[in-house]
Coordinates of C-alpha atoms and ligand atoms in Angstrom, one line a residue:
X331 CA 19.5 45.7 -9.5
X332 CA 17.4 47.5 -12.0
X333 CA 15.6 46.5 -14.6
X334 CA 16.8 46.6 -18.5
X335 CA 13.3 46.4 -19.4
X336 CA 10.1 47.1 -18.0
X337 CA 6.8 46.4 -19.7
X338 CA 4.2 48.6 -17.4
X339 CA 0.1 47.1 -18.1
X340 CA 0.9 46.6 -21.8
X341 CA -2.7 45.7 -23.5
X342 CA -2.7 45.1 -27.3
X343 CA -6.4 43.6 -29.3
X344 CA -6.5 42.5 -32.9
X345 CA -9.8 42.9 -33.5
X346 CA -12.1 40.9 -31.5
X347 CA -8.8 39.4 -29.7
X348 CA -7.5 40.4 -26.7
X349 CA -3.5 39.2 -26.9
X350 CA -2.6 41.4 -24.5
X351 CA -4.0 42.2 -21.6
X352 CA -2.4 44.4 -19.0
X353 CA 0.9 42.2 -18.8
X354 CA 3.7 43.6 -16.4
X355 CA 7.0 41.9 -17.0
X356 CA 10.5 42.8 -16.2
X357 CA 13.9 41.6 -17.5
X358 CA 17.0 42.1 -15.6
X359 CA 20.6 42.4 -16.5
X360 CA 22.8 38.9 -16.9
X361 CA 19.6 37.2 -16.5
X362 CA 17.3 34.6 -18.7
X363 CA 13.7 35.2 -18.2
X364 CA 11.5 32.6 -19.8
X365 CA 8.2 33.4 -21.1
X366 CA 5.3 30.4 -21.6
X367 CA 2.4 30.2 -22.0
X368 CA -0.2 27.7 -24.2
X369 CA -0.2 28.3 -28.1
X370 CA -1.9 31.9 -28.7
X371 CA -1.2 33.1 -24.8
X372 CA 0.3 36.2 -26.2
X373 CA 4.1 35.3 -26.0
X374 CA 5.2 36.2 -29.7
X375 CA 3.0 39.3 -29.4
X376 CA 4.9 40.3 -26.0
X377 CA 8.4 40.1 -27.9
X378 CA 6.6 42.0 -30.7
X379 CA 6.0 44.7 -28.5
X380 CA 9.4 45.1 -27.5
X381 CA 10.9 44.6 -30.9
X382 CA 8.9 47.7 -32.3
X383 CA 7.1 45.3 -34.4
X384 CA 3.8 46.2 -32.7
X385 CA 2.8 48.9 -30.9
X386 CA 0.8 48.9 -27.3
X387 CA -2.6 50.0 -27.6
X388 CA -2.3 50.8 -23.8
X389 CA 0.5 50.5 -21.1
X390 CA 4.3 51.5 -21.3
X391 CA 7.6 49.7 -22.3
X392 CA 10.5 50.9 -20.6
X393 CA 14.1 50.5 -21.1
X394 CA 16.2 51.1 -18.5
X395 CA 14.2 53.2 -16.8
X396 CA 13.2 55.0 -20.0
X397 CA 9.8 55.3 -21.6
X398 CA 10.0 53.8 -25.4
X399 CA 7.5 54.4 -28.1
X400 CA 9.4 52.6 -30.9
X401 CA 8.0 52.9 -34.4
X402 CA 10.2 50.3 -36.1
X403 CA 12.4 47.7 -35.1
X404 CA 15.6 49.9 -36.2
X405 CA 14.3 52.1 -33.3
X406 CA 14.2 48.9 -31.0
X407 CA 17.6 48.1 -32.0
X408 CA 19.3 51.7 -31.4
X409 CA 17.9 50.9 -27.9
X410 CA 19.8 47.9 -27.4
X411 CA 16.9 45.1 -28.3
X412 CA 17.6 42.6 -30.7
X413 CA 15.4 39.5 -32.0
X414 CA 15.7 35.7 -33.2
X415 CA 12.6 35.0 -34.4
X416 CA 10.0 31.8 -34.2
X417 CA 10.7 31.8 -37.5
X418 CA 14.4 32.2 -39.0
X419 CA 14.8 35.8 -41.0
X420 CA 17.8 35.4 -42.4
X421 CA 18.3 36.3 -46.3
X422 CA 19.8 32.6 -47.9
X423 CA 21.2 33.8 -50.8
X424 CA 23.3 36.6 -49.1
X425 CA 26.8 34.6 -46.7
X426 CA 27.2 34.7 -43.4
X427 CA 29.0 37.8 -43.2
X428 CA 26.6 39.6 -45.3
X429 CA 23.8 38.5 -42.7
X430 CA 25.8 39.6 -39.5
X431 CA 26.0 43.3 -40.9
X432 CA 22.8 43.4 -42.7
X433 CA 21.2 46.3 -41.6
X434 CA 24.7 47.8 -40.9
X435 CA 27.2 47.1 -43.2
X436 CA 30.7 48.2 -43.4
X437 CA 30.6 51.1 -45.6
X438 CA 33.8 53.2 -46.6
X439 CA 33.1 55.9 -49.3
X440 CA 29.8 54.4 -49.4
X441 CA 30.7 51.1 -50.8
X442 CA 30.7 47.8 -48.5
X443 CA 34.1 46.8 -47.7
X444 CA 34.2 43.3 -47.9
X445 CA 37.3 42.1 -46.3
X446 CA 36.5 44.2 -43.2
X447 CA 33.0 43.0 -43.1
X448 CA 34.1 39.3 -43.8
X449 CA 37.2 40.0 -40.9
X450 CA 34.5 41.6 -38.6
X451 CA 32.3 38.2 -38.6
X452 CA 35.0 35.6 -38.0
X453 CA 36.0 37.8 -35.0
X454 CA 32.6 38.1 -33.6
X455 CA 31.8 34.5 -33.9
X456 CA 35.4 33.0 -33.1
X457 CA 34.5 35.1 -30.0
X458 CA 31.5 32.5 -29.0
X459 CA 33.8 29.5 -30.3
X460 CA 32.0 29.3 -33.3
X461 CA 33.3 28.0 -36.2
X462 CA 31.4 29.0 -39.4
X463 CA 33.4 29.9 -43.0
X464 CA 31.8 33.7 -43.1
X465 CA 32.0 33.5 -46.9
X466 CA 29.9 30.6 -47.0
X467 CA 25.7 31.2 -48.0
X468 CA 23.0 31.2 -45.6
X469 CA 21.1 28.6 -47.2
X470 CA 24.0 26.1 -47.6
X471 CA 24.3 26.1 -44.0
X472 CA 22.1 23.9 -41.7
X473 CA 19.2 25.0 -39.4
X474 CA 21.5 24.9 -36.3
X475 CA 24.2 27.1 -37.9
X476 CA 21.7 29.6 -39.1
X477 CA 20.5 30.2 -36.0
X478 CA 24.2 31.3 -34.9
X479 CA 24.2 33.8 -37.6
X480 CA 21.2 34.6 -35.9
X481 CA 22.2 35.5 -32.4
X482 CA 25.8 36.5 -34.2
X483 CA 23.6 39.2 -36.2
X484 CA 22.1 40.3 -33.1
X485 CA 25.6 40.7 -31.3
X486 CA 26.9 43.0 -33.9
X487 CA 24.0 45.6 -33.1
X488 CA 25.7 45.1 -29.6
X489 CA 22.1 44.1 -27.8
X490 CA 21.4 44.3 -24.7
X491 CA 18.5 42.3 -24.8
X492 CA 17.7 39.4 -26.6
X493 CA 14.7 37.9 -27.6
X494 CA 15.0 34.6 -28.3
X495 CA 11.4 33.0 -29.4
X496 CA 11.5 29.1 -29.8
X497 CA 15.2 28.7 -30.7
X498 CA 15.5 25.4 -30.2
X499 CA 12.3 24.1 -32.1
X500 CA 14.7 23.3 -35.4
X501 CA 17.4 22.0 -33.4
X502 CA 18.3 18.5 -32.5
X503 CA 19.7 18.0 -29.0
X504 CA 23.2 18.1 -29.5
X505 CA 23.0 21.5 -31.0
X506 CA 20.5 22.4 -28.0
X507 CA 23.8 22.3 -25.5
X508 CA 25.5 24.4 -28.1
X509 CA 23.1 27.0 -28.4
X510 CA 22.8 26.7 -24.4
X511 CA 26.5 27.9 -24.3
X512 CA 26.1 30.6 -25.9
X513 CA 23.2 32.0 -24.0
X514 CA 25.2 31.6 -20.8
X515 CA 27.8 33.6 -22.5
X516 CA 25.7 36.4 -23.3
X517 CA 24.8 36.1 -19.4
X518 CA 28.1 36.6 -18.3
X519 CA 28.4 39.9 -20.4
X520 CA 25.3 41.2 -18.6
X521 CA 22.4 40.9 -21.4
X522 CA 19.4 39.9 -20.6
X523 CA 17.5 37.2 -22.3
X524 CA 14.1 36.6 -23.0
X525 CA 13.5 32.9 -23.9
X526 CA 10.4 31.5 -25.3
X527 CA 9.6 28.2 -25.9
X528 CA 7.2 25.1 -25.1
X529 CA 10.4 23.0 -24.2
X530 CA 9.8 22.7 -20.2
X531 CA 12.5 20.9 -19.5
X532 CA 14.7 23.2 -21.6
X533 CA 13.6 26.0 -19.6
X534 CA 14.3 25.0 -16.1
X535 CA 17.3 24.3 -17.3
X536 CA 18.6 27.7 -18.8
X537 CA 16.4 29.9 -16.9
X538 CA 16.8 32.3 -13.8
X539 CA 12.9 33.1 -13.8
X540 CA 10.0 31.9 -15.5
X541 CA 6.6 34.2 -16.2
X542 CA 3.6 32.3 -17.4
X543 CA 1.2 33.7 -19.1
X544 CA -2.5 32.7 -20.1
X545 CA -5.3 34.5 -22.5
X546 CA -2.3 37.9 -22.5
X547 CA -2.2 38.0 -18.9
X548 CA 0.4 37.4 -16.5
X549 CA -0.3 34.3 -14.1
X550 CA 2.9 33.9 -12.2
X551 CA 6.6 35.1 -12.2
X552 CA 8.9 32.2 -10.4
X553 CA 12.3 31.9 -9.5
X554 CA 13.3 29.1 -11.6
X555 CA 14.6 27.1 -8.6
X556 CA 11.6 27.7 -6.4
X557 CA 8.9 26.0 -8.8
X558 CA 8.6 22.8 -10.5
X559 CA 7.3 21.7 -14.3
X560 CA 4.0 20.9 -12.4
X561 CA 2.9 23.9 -11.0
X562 CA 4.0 25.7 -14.3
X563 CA 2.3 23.5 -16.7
X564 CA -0.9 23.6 -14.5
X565 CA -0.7 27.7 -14.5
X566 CA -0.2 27.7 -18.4
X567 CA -3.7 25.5 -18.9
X568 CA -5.2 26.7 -15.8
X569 CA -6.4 23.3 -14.2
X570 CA -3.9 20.3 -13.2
X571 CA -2.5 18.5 -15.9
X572 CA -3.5 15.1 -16.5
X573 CA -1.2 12.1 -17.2
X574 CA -1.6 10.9 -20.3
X575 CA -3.7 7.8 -21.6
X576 CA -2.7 4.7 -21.7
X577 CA -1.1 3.7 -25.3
X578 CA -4.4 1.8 -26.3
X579 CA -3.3 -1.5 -28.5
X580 CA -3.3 -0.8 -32.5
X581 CA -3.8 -3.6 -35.1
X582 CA -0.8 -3.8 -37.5
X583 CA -1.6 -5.2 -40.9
X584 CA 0.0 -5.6 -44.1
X585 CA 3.0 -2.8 -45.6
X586 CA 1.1 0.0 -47.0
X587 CA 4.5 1.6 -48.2
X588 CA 7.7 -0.3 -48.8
X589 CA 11.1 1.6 -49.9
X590 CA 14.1 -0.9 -51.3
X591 CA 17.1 0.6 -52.0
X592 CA 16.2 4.1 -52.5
X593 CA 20.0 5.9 -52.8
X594 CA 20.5 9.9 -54.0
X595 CA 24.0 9.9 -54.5
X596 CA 25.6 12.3 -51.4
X597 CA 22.2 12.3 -49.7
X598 CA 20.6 9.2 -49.0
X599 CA 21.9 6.0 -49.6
X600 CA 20.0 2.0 -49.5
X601 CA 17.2 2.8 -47.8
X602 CA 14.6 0.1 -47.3
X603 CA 12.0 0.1 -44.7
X604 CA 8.2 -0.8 -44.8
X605 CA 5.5 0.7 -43.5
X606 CA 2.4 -1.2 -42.3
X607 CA -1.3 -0.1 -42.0
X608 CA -2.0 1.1 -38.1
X609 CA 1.4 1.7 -37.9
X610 CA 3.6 5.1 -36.5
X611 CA 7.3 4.3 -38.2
X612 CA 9.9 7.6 -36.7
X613 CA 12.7 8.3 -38.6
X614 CA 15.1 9.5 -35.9
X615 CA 18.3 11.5 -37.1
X616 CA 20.3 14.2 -35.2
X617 CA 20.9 17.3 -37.6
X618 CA 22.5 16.4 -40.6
X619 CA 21.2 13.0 -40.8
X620 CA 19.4 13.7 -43.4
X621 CA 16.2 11.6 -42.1
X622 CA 13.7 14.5 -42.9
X623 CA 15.0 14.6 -46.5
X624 CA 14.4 10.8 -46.8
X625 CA 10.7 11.5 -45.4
X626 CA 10.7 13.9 -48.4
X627 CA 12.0 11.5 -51.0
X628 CA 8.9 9.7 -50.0
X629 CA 6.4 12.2 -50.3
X630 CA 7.6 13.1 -53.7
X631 CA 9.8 16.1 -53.6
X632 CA 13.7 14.7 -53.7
X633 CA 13.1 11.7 -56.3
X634 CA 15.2 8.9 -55.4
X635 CA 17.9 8.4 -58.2
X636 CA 18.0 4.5 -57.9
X637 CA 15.4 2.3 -55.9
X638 CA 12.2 1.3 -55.6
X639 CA 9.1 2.1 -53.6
X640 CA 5.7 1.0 -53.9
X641 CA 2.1 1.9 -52.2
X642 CA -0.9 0.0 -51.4
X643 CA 0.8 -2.9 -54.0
X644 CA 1.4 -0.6 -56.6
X645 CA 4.8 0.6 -58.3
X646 CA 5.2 4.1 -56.6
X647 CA 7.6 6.5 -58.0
X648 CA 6.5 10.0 -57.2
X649 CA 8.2 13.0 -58.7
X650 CA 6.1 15.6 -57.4
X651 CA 4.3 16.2 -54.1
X652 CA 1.0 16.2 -56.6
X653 CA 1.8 12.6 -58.0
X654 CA 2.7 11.7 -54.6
X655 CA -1.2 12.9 -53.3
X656 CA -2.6 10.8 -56.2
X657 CA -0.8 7.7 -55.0
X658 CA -2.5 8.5 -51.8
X659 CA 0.2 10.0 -49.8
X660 CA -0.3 13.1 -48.1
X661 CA 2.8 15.4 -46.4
X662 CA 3.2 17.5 -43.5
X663 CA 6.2 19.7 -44.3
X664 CA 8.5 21.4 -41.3
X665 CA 8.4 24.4 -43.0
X666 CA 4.5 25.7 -42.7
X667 CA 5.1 29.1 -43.3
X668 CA 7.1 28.9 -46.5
X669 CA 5.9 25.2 -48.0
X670 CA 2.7 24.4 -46.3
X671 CA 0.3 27.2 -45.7
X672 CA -1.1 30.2 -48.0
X673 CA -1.1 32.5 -45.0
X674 CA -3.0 35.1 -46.3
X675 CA -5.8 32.6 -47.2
X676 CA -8.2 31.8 -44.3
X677 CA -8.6 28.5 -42.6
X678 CA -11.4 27.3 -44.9
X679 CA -9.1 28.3 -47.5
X680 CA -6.1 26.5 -46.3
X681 CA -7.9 23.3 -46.0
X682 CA -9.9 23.4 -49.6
X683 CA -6.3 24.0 -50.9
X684 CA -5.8 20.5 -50.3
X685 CA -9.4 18.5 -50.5
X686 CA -11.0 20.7 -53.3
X687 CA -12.6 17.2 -54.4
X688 CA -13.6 16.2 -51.4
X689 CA -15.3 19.8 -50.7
X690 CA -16.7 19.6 -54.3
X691 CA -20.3 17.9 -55.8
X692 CA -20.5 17.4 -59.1
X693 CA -17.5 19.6 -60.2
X694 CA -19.1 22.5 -57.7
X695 CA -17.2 23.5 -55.0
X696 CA -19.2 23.8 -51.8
X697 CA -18.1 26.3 -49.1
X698 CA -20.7 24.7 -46.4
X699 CA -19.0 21.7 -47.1
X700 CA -15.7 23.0 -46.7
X701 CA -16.9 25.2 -43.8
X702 CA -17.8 22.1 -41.9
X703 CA -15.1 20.3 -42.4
X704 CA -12.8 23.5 -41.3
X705 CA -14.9 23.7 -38.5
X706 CA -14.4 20.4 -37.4
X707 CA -11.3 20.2 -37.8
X708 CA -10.9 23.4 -35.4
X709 CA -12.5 21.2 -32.6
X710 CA -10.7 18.8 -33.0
X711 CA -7.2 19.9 -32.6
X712 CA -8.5 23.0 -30.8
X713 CA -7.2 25.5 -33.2
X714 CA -7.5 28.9 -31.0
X715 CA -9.2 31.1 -33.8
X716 CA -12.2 33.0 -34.6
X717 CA -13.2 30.4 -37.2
X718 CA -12.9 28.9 -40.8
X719 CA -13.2 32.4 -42.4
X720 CA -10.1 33.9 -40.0
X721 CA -6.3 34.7 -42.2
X722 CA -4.3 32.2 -41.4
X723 CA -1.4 33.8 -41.2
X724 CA -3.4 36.1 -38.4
X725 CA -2.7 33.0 -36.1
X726 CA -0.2 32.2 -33.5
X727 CA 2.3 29.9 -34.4
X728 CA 1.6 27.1 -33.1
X729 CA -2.1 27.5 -34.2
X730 CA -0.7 27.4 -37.8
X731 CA 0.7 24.2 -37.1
X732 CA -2.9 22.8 -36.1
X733 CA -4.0 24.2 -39.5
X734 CA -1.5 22.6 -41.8
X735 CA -2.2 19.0 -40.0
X736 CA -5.5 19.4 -39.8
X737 CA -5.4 20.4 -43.9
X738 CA -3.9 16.8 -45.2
X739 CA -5.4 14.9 -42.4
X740 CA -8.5 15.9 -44.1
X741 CA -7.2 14.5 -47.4
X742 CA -7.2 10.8 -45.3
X743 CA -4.2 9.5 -47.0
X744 CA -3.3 6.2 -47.2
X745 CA -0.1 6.9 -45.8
X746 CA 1.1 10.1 -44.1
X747 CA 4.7 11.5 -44.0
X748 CA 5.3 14.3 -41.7
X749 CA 8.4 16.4 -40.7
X750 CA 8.5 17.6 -37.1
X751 CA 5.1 18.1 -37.0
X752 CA 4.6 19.7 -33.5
X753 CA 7.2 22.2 -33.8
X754 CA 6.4 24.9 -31.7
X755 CA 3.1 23.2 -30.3
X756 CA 2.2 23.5 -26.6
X757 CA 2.1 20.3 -24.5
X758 CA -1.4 20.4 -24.2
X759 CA -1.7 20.4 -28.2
X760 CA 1.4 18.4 -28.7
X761 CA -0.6 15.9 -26.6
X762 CA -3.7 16.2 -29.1
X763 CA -1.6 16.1 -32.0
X764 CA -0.1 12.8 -30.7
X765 CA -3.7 11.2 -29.9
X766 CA -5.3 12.6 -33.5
X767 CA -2.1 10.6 -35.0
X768 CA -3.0 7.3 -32.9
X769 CA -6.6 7.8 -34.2
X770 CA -5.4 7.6 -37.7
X771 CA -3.4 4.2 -37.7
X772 CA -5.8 2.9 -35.4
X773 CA -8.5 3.0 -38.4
X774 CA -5.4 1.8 -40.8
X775 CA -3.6 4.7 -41.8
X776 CA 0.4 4.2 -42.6
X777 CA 2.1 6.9 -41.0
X778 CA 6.0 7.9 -41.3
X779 CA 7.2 10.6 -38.9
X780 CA 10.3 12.2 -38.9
X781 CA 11.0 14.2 -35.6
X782 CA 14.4 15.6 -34.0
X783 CA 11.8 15.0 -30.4
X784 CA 13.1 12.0 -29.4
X785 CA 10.6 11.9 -26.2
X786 CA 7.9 12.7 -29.4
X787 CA 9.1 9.7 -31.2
X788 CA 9.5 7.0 -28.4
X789 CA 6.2 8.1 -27.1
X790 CA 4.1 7.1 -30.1
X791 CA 6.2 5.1 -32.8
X792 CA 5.5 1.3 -33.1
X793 CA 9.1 1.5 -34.7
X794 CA 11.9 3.8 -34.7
X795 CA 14.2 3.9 -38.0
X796 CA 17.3 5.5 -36.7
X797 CA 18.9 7.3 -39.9
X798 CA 22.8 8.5 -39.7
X799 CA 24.6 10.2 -42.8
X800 CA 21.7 8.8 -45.4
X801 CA 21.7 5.7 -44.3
X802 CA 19.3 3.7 -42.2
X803 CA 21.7 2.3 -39.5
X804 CA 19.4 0.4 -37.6
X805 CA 15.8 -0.3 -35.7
X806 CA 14.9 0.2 -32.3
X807 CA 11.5 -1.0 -30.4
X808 CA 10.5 2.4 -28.3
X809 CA 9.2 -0.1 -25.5
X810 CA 13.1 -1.3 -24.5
X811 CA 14.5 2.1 -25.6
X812 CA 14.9 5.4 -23.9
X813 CA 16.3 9.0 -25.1
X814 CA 19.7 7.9 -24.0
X815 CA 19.7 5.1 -26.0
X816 CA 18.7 6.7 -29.1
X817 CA 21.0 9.6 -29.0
X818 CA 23.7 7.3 -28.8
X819 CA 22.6 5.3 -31.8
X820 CA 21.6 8.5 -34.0
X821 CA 25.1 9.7 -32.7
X822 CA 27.0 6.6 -33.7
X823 CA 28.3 5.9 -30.5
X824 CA 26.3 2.6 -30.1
X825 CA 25.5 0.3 -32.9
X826 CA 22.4 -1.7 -33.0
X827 CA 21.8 -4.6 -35.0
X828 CA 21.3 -4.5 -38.9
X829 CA 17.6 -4.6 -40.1
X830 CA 16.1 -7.1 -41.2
X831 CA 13.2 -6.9 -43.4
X832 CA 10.1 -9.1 -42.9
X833 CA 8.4 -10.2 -46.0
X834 CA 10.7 -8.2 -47.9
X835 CA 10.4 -8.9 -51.6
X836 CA 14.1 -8.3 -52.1
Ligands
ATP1552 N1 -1.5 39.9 -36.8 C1 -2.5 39.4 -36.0 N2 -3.8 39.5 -36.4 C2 -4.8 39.0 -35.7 N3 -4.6 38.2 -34.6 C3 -3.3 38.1 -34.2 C4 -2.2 38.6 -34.9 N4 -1.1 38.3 -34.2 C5 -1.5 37.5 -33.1 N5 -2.8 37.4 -33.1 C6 -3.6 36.7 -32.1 O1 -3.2 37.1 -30.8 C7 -3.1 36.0 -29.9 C8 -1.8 35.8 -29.3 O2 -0.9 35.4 -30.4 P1 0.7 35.1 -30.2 O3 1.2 34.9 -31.5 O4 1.2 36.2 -29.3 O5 0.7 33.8 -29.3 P2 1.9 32.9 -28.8 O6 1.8 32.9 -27.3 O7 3.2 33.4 -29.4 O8 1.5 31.4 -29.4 P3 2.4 30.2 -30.0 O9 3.0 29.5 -28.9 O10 1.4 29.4 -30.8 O11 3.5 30.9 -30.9 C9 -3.6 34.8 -30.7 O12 -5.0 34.6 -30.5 C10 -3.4 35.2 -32.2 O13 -4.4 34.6 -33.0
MG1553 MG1 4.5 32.5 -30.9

């Protein structure tokens, strides 16, 4: 069979860094090639490449047997490649129609024609068995649906390839099999995928061949059926993986945080749970549980209507992230590029944002200070970046991620709330992330995590909240609990016993 795409030695540098360097890949028809690779192996620049985002500095991508030099994604389109980004590009305000055709709408006599467009969108995605009212706005929708509109946009250009980088990182596991679906769908009309993503167990899965990369070179194409997650992690890090340590016993002392009560009418509803010092709580919730938006009520950004909360013994009623940072919480949002980052600040930048006092003598700010800290912080979660002065935004994705952590761990709250916060992370930082979080409690840090990674949450929680429809519908001890188990709480299929609240003051 030949190839639908062909990248021939493509090398691409940004500045000092080498993303690229001399990668041959190929991509054939009806098939799902999986790229990995650590955070900043080159993967997103790869796609970039053949998107028409970026341009080679050396080598050749073909397309079907074609030489391409495209100079904008509309040319990468006309040739058949369409894109779901890392990050979601949809415009919210505009429906789900509108999104479909953007690029291309229906125009008669130069004007869109609305029913068509509307008309054309049900029948494209009633073709995938997807139900979404076309008529309906982006940003009413929830992550998981987006991301149809996403693929459903890239359908209309009538792709032939399909890039799909880290589609599943907003996605809870139900909506996983969904989006699984419809990828083998797209396989059975002959387009060929390219899937990235850090999910390895995902990928062996859904894949037909899996490339891994390292420092923008090629280590190894496999058939999927003739390698194992072993060998493949241990090519993406370049030594053998190591089991991980030993969950090393935490002291739990007092509540730090308590919540009683806390209802937003249609979102959340009675929610009490305490947090205690050197203790991980999870809030577990499949999409549309609405657990992260409870992790946000706490942080100060959806005020509770009715309830109370207090921290460290006082009254605690944020209504702001700010008042929330005074109380001495601090808040790792899901969204980095959009909530939690200034990406065209650097990383010193990033992280002053949020400690100016601590960076600061006497009312003076002082950039060694900051500097250091940035730098540490670098080492510690082994941010892959030139250094505290480098753009922020000039980082890989999951790179950014070790940035935004690193920038309100340095604020050492009193309690930390943190929304999926090794989305898009490699295993190896993932794994770092997870031990810099046990560091924390361990020296008495409160910490609340809300994560669709069940295997994240069960791994490191001392409790797991399990939150269904606003409500907190029970507690689960990660010890005596496995993925299974949770799913079929967080689904409602299994009950659990109600909570009951120790030393509750209520
Ligand atoms: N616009 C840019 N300016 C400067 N450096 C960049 C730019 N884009 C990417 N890089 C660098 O190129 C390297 C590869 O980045 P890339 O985004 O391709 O990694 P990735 O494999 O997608 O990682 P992740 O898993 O974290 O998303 C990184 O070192 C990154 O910092
Ligand atoms: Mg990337």
């Amino acid at each position: 069979m030949s190839a639908l795409l062909e990248l021939k030695s493509v090398s691409k540098s940004f500045g000092p860094t080498l993303a690229l360097n001399a990668l041959d890949f190929d991509l054939l028809p009806g098939e799902v090639h999986a790229l990995v690779g650590e955070n900043g192996a080159g993967k997103s620049t790869a796609l970039g490449l053949i998107y028409g985002v970026i341009a080679p500095d050396n080598g050749q991508v073909e397309i079907e047997g074609n030489r391409q030099s495209f100079r904008s994604t509309s040319d990468a389109q006309a040739a058949g490649v369409s894109c779901v980004f890392q990050e979601l590009s949809l415009a919210g305000g505009l429906t789900v129609a509108e999104n479909i055709f953007a690029g291309h709408p229906r125009q008669r006599f130069g004007v869109v024609n609305w029913k068509r467009l509307q008309a054309d969108a049900a029948a494209l995605l009633s073709e995938f068995e997807l139900n979404l009212d076309v008529r309906k706005t982006v940003d009413s929708l929830p992550v998981s649906a987006r991301q149809v509109v996403e693929i459903a946009k890239a359908l209309s250009l009538e792709a032939k390839i399909l890039l799909l980088d880290e589609p599943t990182s907003a996605l809870a596991p139900d909506e996983v099999e969904s989006l699984f679906g419809i990828v083998r769908k797209l396989k059975e009309r002959g387009i060929g995928v390219i899937y990235v993503s850090h999910h390895l167990s995902e990928i062996f899965r859904i894949s037909d061949r899996i490339t891994v990369m390292r420092d923008g070179q090629k280590v190894a194409t496999h058939r999927t059926s003739e390698t194992t997650e072993k060998e493949v992690v241990s090519q993406m890090v370049g030594r053998l993986a190591t089991a991980r340590q030993e969950r090393a016993p935490r002291e739990i002392g007092a509540a730090v945080f308590q919540a009683r009560d806390l209802s937003l009418t249609g979102i959340f509803d009675d929610v009490s749970f305490d947090v205690r010092a050197g203790e991980i709580v999870g809030l577990a919730g499949l999409l549309g549980s609405r657990s992260k938006l409870i992790a946000r009520a706490v942080a100060g950004l959806l005020p509770a209507a009715s309830g109370r909360m207090s921290l460290c013994g006082r009254a605690y009623a944020p209504r702001s992230l700010r008042e929330g940072i005074a109380a001495g919480a601090a808040f790792v949002p899901e969204e980095r590029k959009t909530e939690g980052l200034f990406l065209d600040e650097t990383n010193l930048g990033n992280l002053a944002a949020a400690n100016l006092g601590a960076f600061s003598r006497r009312g003076l700010f002082q950039r060694k200070v900051a500097a250091r800290a940035t730098e540490r912080a670098i080492d510690q979660l082994e941010v892959k970046t030139s250094g505290p002065e480098q753009t922020t935004g000039a980082l890989s994705g999951g790179n950014q991620q070790k940035i935004l952590l690193a920038k309100w761990l340095e604020t050492q709250p009193r309690l930390l709330v943190l929304n999926e916060p090794t989305k898009g992370v490699d295993i190896g930082a993932k794994r770092k992330i997870h031990e810099e979080l046990e560091r924390c409690a361990k020296d008495g840090m409160a910490i609340l995590l809300a994560s669709s990674d069940f295997p994240e949450l069960l791994g490191i929680c001392d409790r797991i909240l399990v939150v269904r429809d606003g409500r907190i519908v029970g507690e689960t001890d990660p010890q005596n609990f496995n993925e299974d188990d949770l799913l079929s709480v967080a689904s409602g299929a299994q009950q659990l016993p109600a909570l009951v609240h120790e030393g509750a003051d209520s």
